[in-house]
Coordinates of C-alpha atoms in Angstrom, one line a residue:
Chain A
E1 CA 87.6 -10.3 6.3
V2 CA 88.9 -9.8 2.8
Q3 CA 91.3 -6.8 2.6
L4 CA 93.3 -5.3 -0.2
V5 CA 95.7 -2.5 0.6
E6 CA 97.6 -0.7 -2.0
S7 CA 100.8 1.3 -1.4
G8 CA 103.7 2.8 -3.3
G9 CA 102.0 5.8 -5.0
G10 CA 103.4 9.2 -5.0
L11 CA 104.8 12.1 -7.1
V12 CA 107.2 11.1 -9.9
Q13 CA 108.7 13.0 -12.9
P14 CA 107.7 12.2 -16.5
G15 CA 109.8 9.3 -17.7
G16 CA 110.3 8.0 -14.1
S17 CA 109.3 4.7 -12.5
L18 CA 107.3 3.6 -9.6
R19 CA 106.3 0.2 -8.1
L20 CA 102.9 -0.2 -6.6
S21 CA 102.0 -3.0 -4.2
C22 CA 98.8 -4.6 -3.2
A23 CA 98.7 -6.6 0.1
A24 CA 95.9 -9.1 0.3
S25 CA 94.5 -10.8 3.4
G26 CA 91.4 -12.7 4.5
F27 CA 91.4 -15.1 1.5
D28 CA 93.4 -17.6 -0.3
F29 CA 95.3 -15.2 -2.5
S30 CA 97.1 -17.9 -4.5
S31 CA 93.7 -19.2 -5.8
Y32 CA 92.5 -15.9 -7.2
E33 CA 93.2 -13.9 -10.4
M34 CA 93.9 -10.3 -9.7
N35 CA 93.6 -7.0 -11.6
W36 CA 94.8 -3.4 -11.6
V37 CA 92.3 -0.7 -12.4
R38 CA 93.0 3.0 -12.5
Q39 CA 91.0 6.2 -12.4
A40 CA 92.3 9.5 -13.7
P41 CA 91.1 12.6 -11.6
G42 CA 87.5 13.3 -12.4
K43 CA 87.4 10.5 -15.0
G44 CA 86.0 7.0 -15.3
L45 CA 87.5 3.6 -14.5
E46 CA 90.1 1.9 -16.8
W47 CA 91.1 -1.7 -16.5
I48 CA 94.9 -1.9 -17.1
S49 CA 96.2 -5.2 -16.1
Y50 CA 95.4 -8.8 -15.2
S51 CA 97.2 -11.7 -13.6
S52 CA 96.2 -15.3 -13.4
S53 CA 96.4 -16.9 -10.0
S54 CA 99.8 -18.4 -10.8
G55 CA 101.1 -15.3 -12.5
I56 CA 101.8 -17.2 -15.7
T57 CA 99.0 -15.6 -17.8
I58 CA 99.1 -11.8 -17.9
Y59 CA 97.3 -9.2 -20.0
Y60 CA 97.6 -5.4 -20.4
A61 CA 95.5 -2.6 -21.7
D62 CA 97.1 -1.1 -24.9
S63 CA 97.6 2.2 -23.0
V64 CA 100.2 0.6 -20.7
K65 CA 101.6 -2.3 -22.7
G66 CA 105.4 -2.3 -22.9
R67 CA 105.7 0.2 -20.0
F68 CA 103.9 -1.5 -17.1
T69 CA 104.6 -5.0 -15.6
I70 CA 102.2 -6.9 -13.3
S71 CA 103.6 -9.6 -11.1
R72 CA 102.7 -11.4 -7.8
D73 CA 104.3 -13.2 -4.9
N74 CA 101.8 -15.7 -3.7
A75 CA 104.0 -16.6 -0.7
K76 CA 103.7 -13.0 0.4
N77 CA 100.1 -12.5 -0.6
S78 CA 101.0 -9.6 -2.7
L79 CA 100.4 -8.1 -6.2
Y80 CA 102.6 -5.7 -7.8
L81 CA 102.6 -3.1 -10.7
Q82 CA 106.0 -1.9 -12.0
M83 CA 105.4 1.3 -13.9
N84 CA 108.2 2.6 -16.1
S85 CA 108.4 5.5 -18.6
L86 CA 105.6 7.2 -16.8
R87 CA 103.6 10.0 -18.6
A88 CA 101.4 12.7 -17.4
E89 CA 98.4 10.8 -18.6
D90 CA 99.3 8.0 -16.2
T91 CA 98.3 10.3 -13.3
A92 CA 95.5 8.4 -11.5
V93 CA 94.3 6.5 -8.5
Y94 CA 95.4 2.9 -8.9
Y95 CA 93.2 0.1 -7.4
C96 CA 93.8 -3.6 -7.1
A97 CA 90.7 -5.6 -7.5
R98 CA 89.6 -9.2 -7.1
P99 CA 87.2 -10.8 -9.5
Q100 CA 84.6 -13.1 -8.2
A101 CA 83.8 -16.5 -9.9
G102 CA 81.9 -16.8 -13.0
Y103 CA 83.0 -13.6 -14.8
S104 CA 80.8 -11.7 -12.3
G105 CA 82.7 -8.5 -11.7
Y106 CA 85.1 -7.5 -9.0
D107 CA 83.8 -8.1 -5.5
Y108 CA 86.7 -6.6 -3.6
W109 CA 88.7 -3.5 -4.2
G110 CA 91.5 -1.8 -2.4
Q111 CA 91.3 1.8 -1.2
G112 CA 93.5 3.0 -4.1
T113 CA 96.9 4.7 -4.2
L114 CA 97.4 8.0 -6.0
V115 CA 100.2 8.3 -8.6
T116 CA 101.0 11.8 -9.9
V117 CA 103.3 12.2 -12.8
S118 CA 104.4 15.8 -13.0
S119 CA 107.6 17.8 -13.3
Chain B
D1 CA 87.6 -4.4 -28.1
I2 CA 84.1 -4.2 -26.7
Q3 CA 83.0 -0.6 -26.1
M4 CA 80.5 0.2 -23.4
T5 CA 78.4 3.4 -23.7
Q6 CA 76.2 4.6 -20.8
S7 CA 73.4 7.2 -20.9
P8 CA 72.8 9.6 -19.7
S9 CA 76.2 10.9 -18.5
S10 CA 74.6 12.8 -15.7
L11 CA 71.1 12.8 -14.2
S12 CA 69.3 14.9 -11.6
A13 CA 66.7 13.3 -9.5
S14 CA 65.0 13.6 -6.1
V15 CA 64.7 11.3 -3.1
G16 CA 61.9 8.8 -3.8
D17 CA 62.3 9.0 -7.6
R18 CA 62.5 5.9 -9.8
V19 CA 65.7 6.2 -11.9
T20 CA 66.9 4.2 -14.9
I21 CA 70.5 4.2 -16.3
T22 CA 71.2 2.5 -19.7
C23 CA 74.4 0.8 -20.9
R24 CA 74.9 -0.4 -24.4
A25 CA 77.6 -2.8 -25.6
S26 CA 79.3 -2.5 -29.0
Q27 CA 78.6 -6.2 -29.6
S28 CA 76.5 -8.9 -27.9
I29 CA 77.9 -9.7 -24.4
S30 CA 75.0 -12.1 -23.5
S31 CA 74.4 -11.4 -19.8
Y32 CA 78.0 -10.6 -18.8
L33 CA 77.2 -7.1 -17.5
N34 CA 78.0 -5.8 -14.1
W35 CA 77.0 -2.5 -12.4
Y36 CA 79.0 -0.6 -9.7
Q37 CA 78.3 2.4 -7.5
Q38 CA 81.2 4.8 -6.7
K39 CA 81.0 7.6 -4.1
P40 CA 83.7 10.4 -4.1
G41 CA 87.1 9.3 -2.8
K42 CA 86.0 5.6 -2.4
A43 CA 86.5 2.5 -4.4
P44 CA 83.7 1.2 -6.6
N45 CA 81.2 -1.2 -5.0
L46 CA 79.6 -4.1 -7.0
L47 CA 75.9 -3.8 -7.1
I48 CA 74.6 -6.1 -9.9
Y49 CA 76.4 -9.0 -11.7
G50 CA 75.3 -11.2 -14.6
A51 CA 73.0 -8.3 -15.7
S52 CA 70.3 -9.0 -13.1
S53 CA 71.8 -10.7 -10.0
L54 CA 71.9 -8.6 -6.9
Q55 CA 75.3 -8.8 -5.1
S56 CA 75.1 -9.8 -1.5
G57 CA 74.3 -6.9 0.9
V58 CA 73.0 -4.6 -1.8
P59 CA 69.5 -3.2 -1.1
S60 CA 66.6 -4.6 -3.2
R61 CA 65.7 -1.2 -4.6
F62 CA 68.5 -1.8 -7.1
S63 CA 67.8 -4.1 -10.0
G64 CA 69.2 -4.8 -13.4
S65 CA 67.9 -6.1 -16.6
G66 CA 68.9 -6.8 -20.2
S67 CA 70.9 -9.1 -22.4
G68 CA 72.8 -9.0 -25.7
T69 CA 73.7 -5.4 -26.1
D70 CA 71.2 -3.3 -24.1
F71 CA 71.1 -3.2 -20.3
T72 CA 69.5 -1.1 -17.6
L73 CA 70.1 -0.4 -14.0
T74 CA 67.0 0.8 -12.1
I75 CA 66.8 2.3 -8.6
S76 CA 63.2 2.0 -7.6
S77 CA 63.0 4.7 -4.9
L78 CA 66.1 6.9 -4.5
Q79 CA 67.6 7.2 -1.1
P80 CA 70.0 10.0 -0.1
E81 CA 72.9 7.6 0.0
D82 CA 72.3 6.6 -3.6
F83 CA 73.6 9.8 -5.0
A84 CA 76.8 8.7 -6.6
T85 CA 78.4 7.7 -9.9
Y86 CA 77.4 4.4 -11.6
Y87 CA 79.5 2.3 -14.0
C88 CA 78.6 -0.6 -16.1
Q89 CA 81.3 -3.2 -16.9
Q90 CA 81.3 -6.1 -19.4
S91 CA 82.9 -9.4 -18.4
Y92 CA 82.2 -11.2 -21.7
S93 CA 85.8 -10.7 -22.9
A94 CA 87.2 -11.9 -19.6
P95 CA 89.7 -11.2 -18.3
L96 CA 89.8 -7.9 -20.3
Y97 CA 86.8 -6.3 -18.7
T98 CA 85.9 -2.8 -19.8
F99 CA 83.8 -0.1 -18.2
G100 CA 81.3 2.4 -19.4
Q101 CA 82.2 6.1 -19.0
G102 CA 79.9 6.5 -15.9
T103 CA 76.6 8.1 -15.0
K104 CA 76.7 10.8 -12.3
L105 CA 73.4 10.8 -10.3
E106 CA 72.9 14.1 -8.6
I107 CA 70.3 15.7 -6.4

């Protein structure tokens, strides 16, 4: 069974840092691209970052570029999101999501981890 | 960037109703359009991919159509468990997928 489990969320002050993790199981993680998607309270879904299966090709949404860093450890079946210089508007539930083949959407999502940026 | 616009933003309907939600892309995206259902406190669930292909395990009352810039999600006969928020997503500019703003379907 495919599982994605996020962790690392919590309360952080503006300007602070946090590292999110996504533990994958039930599939060959090293063969799959992965993404981070977030959802601010009461708002819609926002794609924020992508990693190729090797971790070599990476993309970011403009809203997080220069502040967030996506990485992965295929030996540990894990995806990460290092978040620096956090702002109040980064408050959201953060999901990792696996795309299915053929540009056909994300077929598996984690349960999400809540990040709250507040003083 | 490709912008996705859904209408309506919210919709009231009853069990048994036929419901249609529309999604419009700011440029042609061929058939690279996906639909998700999200219930409160849960992750989104993929319903339709490639504009009209039903994801495995999704009830056949859900259907999608369209190509180019205009797309629709139709629920043929609403069931109580269908009351949720629905999102479209373009996968034309992969891997930079973008979502519509969502349509909340209420009783």
